[in-house]
XYZ file of C-alpha atoms in Angstrom:
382
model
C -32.957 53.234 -11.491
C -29.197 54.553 -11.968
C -28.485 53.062 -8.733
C -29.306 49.549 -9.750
C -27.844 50.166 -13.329
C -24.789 51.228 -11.042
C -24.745 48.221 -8.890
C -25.215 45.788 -11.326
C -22.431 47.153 -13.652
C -20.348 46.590 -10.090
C -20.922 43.406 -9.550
C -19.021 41.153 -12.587
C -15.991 43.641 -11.036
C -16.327 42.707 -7.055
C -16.753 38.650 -8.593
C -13.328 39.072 -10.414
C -11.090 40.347 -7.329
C -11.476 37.348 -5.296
C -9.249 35.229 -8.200
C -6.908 38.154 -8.654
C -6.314 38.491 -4.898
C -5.570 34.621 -4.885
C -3.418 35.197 -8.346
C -1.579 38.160 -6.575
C -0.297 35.889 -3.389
C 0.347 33.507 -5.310
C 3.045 35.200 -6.878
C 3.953 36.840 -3.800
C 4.439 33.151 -2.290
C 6.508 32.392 -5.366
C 8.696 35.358 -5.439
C 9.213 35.477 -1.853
C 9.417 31.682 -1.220
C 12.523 31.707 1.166
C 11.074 34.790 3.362
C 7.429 32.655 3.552
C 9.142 29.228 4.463
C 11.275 31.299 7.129
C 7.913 32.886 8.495
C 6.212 29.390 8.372
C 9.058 27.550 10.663
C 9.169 30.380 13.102
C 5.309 30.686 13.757
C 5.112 26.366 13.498
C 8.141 26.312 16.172
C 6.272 29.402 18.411
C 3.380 26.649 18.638
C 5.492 23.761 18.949
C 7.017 25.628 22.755
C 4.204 26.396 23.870
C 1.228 24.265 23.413
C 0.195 24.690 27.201
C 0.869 28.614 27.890
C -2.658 29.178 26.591
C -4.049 26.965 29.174
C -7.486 29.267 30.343
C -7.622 29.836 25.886
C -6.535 26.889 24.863
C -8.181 27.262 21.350
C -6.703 30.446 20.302
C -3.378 28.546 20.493
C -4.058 25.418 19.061
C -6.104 27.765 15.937
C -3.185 29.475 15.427
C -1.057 26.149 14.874
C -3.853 24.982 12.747
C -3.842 27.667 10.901
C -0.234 27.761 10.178
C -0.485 24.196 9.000
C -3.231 24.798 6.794
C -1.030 27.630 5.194
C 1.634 25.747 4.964
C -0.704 23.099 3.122
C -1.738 25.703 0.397
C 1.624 27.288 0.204
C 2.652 23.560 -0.711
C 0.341 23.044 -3.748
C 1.374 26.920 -5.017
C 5.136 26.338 -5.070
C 4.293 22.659 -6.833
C 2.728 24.333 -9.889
C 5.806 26.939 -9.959
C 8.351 24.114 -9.694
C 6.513 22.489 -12.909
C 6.836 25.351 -14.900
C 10.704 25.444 -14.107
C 13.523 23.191 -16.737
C 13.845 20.068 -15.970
C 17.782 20.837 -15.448
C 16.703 23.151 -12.305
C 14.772 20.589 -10.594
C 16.048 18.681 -7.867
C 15.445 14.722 -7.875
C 12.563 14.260 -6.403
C 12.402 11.780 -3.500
C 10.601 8.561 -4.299
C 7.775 9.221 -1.758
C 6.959 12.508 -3.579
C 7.316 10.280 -6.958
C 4.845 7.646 -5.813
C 2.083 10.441 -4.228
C 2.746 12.906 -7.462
C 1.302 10.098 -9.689
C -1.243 9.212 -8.179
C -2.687 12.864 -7.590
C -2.074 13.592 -11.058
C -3.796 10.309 -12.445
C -6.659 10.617 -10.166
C -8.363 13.756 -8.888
C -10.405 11.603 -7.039
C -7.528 10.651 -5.056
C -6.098 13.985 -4.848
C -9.298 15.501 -2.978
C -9.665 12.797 -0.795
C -6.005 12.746 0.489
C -6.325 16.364 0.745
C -9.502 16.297 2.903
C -7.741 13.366 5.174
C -4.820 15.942 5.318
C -7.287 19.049 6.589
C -8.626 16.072 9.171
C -5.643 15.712 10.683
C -4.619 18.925 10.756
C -7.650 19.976 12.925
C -8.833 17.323 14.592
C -7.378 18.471 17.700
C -9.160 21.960 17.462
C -12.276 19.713 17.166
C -11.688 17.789 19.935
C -11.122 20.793 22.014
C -14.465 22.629 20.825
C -16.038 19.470 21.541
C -14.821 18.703 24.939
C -16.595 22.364 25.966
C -19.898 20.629 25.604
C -18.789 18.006 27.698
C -17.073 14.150 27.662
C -19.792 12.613 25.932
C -19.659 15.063 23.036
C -16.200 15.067 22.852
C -15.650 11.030 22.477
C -18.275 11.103 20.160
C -16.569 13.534 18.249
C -13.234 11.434 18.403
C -15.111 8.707 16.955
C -16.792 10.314 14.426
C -13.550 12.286 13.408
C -11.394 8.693 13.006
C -14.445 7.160 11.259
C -14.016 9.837 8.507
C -10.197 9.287 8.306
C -10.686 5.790 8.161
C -12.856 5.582 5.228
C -10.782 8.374 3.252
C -8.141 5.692 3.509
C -9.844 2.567 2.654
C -11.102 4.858 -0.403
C -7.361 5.275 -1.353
C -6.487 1.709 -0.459
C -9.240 0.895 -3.090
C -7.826 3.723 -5.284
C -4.419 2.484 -5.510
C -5.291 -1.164 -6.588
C -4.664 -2.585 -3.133
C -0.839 -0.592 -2.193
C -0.647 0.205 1.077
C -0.630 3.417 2.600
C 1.934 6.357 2.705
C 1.861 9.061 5.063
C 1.433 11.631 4.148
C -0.924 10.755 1.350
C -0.008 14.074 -0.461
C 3.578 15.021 -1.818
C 5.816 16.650 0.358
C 7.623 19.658 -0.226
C 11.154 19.482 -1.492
C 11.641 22.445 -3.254
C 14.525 25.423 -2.557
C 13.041 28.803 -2.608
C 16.297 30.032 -4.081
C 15.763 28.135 -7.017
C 12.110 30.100 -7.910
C 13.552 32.944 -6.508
C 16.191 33.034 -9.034
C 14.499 32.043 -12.100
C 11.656 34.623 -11.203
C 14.507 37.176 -11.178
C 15.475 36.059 -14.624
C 12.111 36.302 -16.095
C 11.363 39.597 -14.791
C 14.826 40.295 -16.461
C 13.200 39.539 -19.654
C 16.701 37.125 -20.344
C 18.113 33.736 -19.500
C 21.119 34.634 -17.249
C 24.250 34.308 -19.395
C 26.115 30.828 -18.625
C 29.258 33.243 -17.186
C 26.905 34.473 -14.726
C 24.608 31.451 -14.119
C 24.696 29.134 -10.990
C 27.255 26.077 -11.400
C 24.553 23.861 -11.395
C 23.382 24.541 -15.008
C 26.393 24.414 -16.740
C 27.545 25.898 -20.001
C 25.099 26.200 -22.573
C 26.128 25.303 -26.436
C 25.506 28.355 -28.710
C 24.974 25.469 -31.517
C 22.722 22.762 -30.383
C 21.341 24.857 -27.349
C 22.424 21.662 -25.320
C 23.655 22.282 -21.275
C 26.611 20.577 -20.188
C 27.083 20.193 -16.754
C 30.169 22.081 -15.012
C 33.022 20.086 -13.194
C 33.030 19.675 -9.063
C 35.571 20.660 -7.405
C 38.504 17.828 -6.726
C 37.562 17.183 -3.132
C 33.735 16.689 -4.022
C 34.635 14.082 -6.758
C 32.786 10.993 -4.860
C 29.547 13.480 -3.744
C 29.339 14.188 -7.263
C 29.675 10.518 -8.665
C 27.519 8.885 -6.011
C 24.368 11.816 -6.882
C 24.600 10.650 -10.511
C 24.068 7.019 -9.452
C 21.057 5.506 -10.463
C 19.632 3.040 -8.423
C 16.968 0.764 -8.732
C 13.616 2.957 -7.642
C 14.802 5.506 -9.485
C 14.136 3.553 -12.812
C 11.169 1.920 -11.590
C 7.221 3.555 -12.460
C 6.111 5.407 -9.885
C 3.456 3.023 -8.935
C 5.504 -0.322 -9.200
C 7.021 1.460 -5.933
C 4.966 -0.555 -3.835
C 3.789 -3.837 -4.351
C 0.466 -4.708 -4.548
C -1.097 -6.134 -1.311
C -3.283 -9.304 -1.352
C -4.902 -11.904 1.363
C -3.333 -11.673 4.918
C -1.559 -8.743 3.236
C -4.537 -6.775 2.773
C -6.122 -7.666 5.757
C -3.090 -6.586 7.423
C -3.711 -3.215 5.800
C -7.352 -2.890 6.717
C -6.639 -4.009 10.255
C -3.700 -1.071 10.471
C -6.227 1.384 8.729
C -9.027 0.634 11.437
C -7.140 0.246 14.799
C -7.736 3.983 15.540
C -11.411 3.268 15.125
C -11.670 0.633 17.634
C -9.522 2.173 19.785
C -11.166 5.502 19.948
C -14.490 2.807 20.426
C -12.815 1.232 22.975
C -11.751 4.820 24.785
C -15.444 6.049 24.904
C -16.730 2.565 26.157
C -14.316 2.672 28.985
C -13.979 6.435 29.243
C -14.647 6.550 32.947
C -12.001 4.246 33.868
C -8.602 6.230 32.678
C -6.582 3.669 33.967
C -8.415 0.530 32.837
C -5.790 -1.608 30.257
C -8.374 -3.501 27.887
C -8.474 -0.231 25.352
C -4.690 0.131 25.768
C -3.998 -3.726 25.337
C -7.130 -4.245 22.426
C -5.346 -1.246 20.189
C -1.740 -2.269 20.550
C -2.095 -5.699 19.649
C -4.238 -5.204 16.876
C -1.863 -2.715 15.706
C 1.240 -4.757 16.193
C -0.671 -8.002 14.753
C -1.293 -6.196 11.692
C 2.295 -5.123 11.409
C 3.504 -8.803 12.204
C 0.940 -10.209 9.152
C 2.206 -7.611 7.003
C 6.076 -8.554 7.815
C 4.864 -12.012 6.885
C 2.942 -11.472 3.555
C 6.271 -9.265 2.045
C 8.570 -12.587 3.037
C 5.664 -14.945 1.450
C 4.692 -13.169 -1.807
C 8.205 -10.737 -2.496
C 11.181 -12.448 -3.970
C 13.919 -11.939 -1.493
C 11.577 -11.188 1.563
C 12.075 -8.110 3.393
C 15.222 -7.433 1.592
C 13.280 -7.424 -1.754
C 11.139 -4.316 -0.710
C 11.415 -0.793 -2.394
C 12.681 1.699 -0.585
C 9.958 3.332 0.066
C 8.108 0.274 1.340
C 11.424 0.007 3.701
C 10.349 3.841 4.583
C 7.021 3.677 5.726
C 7.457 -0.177 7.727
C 9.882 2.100 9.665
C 7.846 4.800 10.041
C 5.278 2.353 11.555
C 7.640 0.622 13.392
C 8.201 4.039 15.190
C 4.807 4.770 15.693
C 4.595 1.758 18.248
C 6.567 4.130 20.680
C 3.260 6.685 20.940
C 1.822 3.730 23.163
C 4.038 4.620 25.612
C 1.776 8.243 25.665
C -1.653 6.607 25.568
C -4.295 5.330 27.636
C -3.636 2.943 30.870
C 0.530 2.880 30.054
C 0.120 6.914 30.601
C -1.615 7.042 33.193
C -0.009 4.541 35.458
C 3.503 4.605 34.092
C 4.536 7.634 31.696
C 2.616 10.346 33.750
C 4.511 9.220 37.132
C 8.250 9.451 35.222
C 7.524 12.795 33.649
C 6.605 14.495 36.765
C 9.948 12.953 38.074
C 11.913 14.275 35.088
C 10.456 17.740 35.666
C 10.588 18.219 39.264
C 14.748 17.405 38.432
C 14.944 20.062 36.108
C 13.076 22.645 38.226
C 15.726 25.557 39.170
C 18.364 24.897 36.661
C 19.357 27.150 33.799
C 18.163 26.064 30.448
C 17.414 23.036 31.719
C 13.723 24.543 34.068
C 12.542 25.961 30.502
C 13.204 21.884 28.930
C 10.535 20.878 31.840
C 8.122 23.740 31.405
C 8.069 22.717 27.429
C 7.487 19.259 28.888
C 4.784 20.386 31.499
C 3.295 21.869 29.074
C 2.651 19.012 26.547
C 2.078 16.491 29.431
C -0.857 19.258 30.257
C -2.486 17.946 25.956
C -1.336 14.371 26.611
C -3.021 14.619 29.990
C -6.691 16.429 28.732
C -6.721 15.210 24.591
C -6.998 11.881 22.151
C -5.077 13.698 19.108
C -1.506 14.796 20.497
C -0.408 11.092 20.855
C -2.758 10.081 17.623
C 0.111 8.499 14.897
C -2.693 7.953 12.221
């Protein structure tokens, strides 16, 4: 009987250290943020090299990259909150990609989980894929589909979510934070002290022991224009966060949609025709109904938006590049792979064979051509 009394007097205590544990990284991610990005970009760039070394374990590598990102994901939303809590004088202007995504997250947690879960998608898919393909071809197209399916629908929710705006990738703010900056006001606060204004950074000024008012410090005479040009507003900056992109209507919509399901199709397409890697109708069906819906798009912004294309925000300018960019990855894919890319790589790397530096350049690219050459993911853009 003093047994259970014992072990139920235990439990409330084992329920609490879970949160604490979390609480206690937390501030060790905060405190430590320059040391945790470092560690981040060295293990992300150790997977980047070699993709391919793990060849006969192939999922041990790509977990570890996964995992990684997935850190790197949590680590995001941890030094968010401690940028928040810092003065508005210490943060940095925040891009107007990380403007547009912020608002939306914080008006709608709705949004915020389901950009979130489309993030974790993408993130693993690949791992997926490669679990999948164990259990053979069949499994693994079907998880393809499946996998793009779920994206898809995540981001016709947020189409629908956003009042009809298109898409930005990522659908989550970035980060765009310097560690020193939480670094150094942690310091202070464990001081107990705001650090003097003789001893501060030049970046906050001098203080006035009246009004309690911070007036910024003067650059230095060769930094004059920097300075100037920083302080310039321009118009996004004034603009609402979600007048940032217009809304999309009509062919403009259906331009959207289109963009949103080409991976579907295509990954349809792939499975239909999987035992014909060469075969062009799944190369030639997804680029032109992703370069159609680009095209319709182009035409709705010169239609509907005063000025055309040079009437767009610039974040709408942003992400039309960013898709105009993405048309290179068909150059990696399907029938243009196999009979055209796969041939000049090999070329490439039997050139580089032998030469210093230049032989570990065409292992890295041996290496990748090894994921191109066995997985749908690597070369997915959405």
């Amino acid at each position: 009987m003093d047994f259970y009394k014992q072990a139920q007097s235990r439990v409330p205590k084992a329920i609490s250290l879970p949160p604490e544990w979390l609480n206690m990284y937390g501030e060790f991610v905060t405190k430590n943020a320059s040391a945790v990005s470092q560690i981040e970009s060295g293990l992300r760039s150790l997977t980047y090299i070699i993709p391919g070394r793990f060849r006969e374990s192939e999922i041990a590598s790509e977990s570890l990259h996964t995992g990684v990102q997935l850190l790197s994901l949590y680590h995001d939303s941890l030094l968010a909150k401690a940028i928040s809590r810092l003065p508005s004088l210490q943060r940095a202007q925040p891009s107007a990609h990380n403007r547009y995504t912020k608002f939306w997250t914080t008006k709608s947690s709705i949004y915020k989980r389901i950009a979130l879960t489309l993030q974790m998608i993408q993130y693993t898919e690949l791992l997926w894929e490669m679990a999948a393909k164990r259990r053979g071809e069949k499994v693994r197209w079907r998880v393809v589909v499946l996998l793009e399916g779920i994206k898809a629908l995540c981001r016709l929710l947020l189409l629908r979510l956003t009042n009809s705006r298109p898409l930005v990738s990522p659908p989550l703010p970035e980060r765009e934070v310097d560690p020193r900056t939480l670094e150094e006001n942690d310091k202070s606060a464990r001081d107990g002290m705001e650090t003097p204004p003789s001893e501060g950074s030049v970046e906050l000024g001098w203080t006035m022991p009246r009004t309690g008012l911070s007036l910024p410090t003067l650059p230095d005479s060769s930094d004059i224009s920097t300075f100037l040009l920083s302080k310039v507003l321009t118009a996004d900056d004034i603009k609402p966060p979600k007048a940032l992109l217009h809304r999309v209507s009509g062919q403009g919509q259906l331009a959207e949609v289109l963009f949103i399901l080409r991976p579907v199709i295509y990954a349809l397409a792939m499975q239909k025709w999987s035992g014909g890697r060469k075969s062009w109708r799944p190369w030639l069906l997804g680029i032109s109904i992703e370069y159609g819906a680009r095209q319709l798009a182009k035409k709705d912004f010169q239609e509907r938006i005063a000025g055309g294309l040079r009437g767009l925000t610039g974040l709408e300018r942003e992400e039309l590049r960013k898709r105009g960019w993405a048309l290179g990855w068909w150059a990696m894919r399907g029938a243009f792979y196999e009979n055209i890319t796969k041939a000049w790589l090999r070329s490439v790397t039997r050139k580089l064979r032998n030469k210093p530096l230049l032989d570990m350049v065409g292992g890295v690219i041996e290496d990748y051509e090894y994921l191109w050459d066995q997985y749908y993911f690597p070369s997915a853009t959405l």
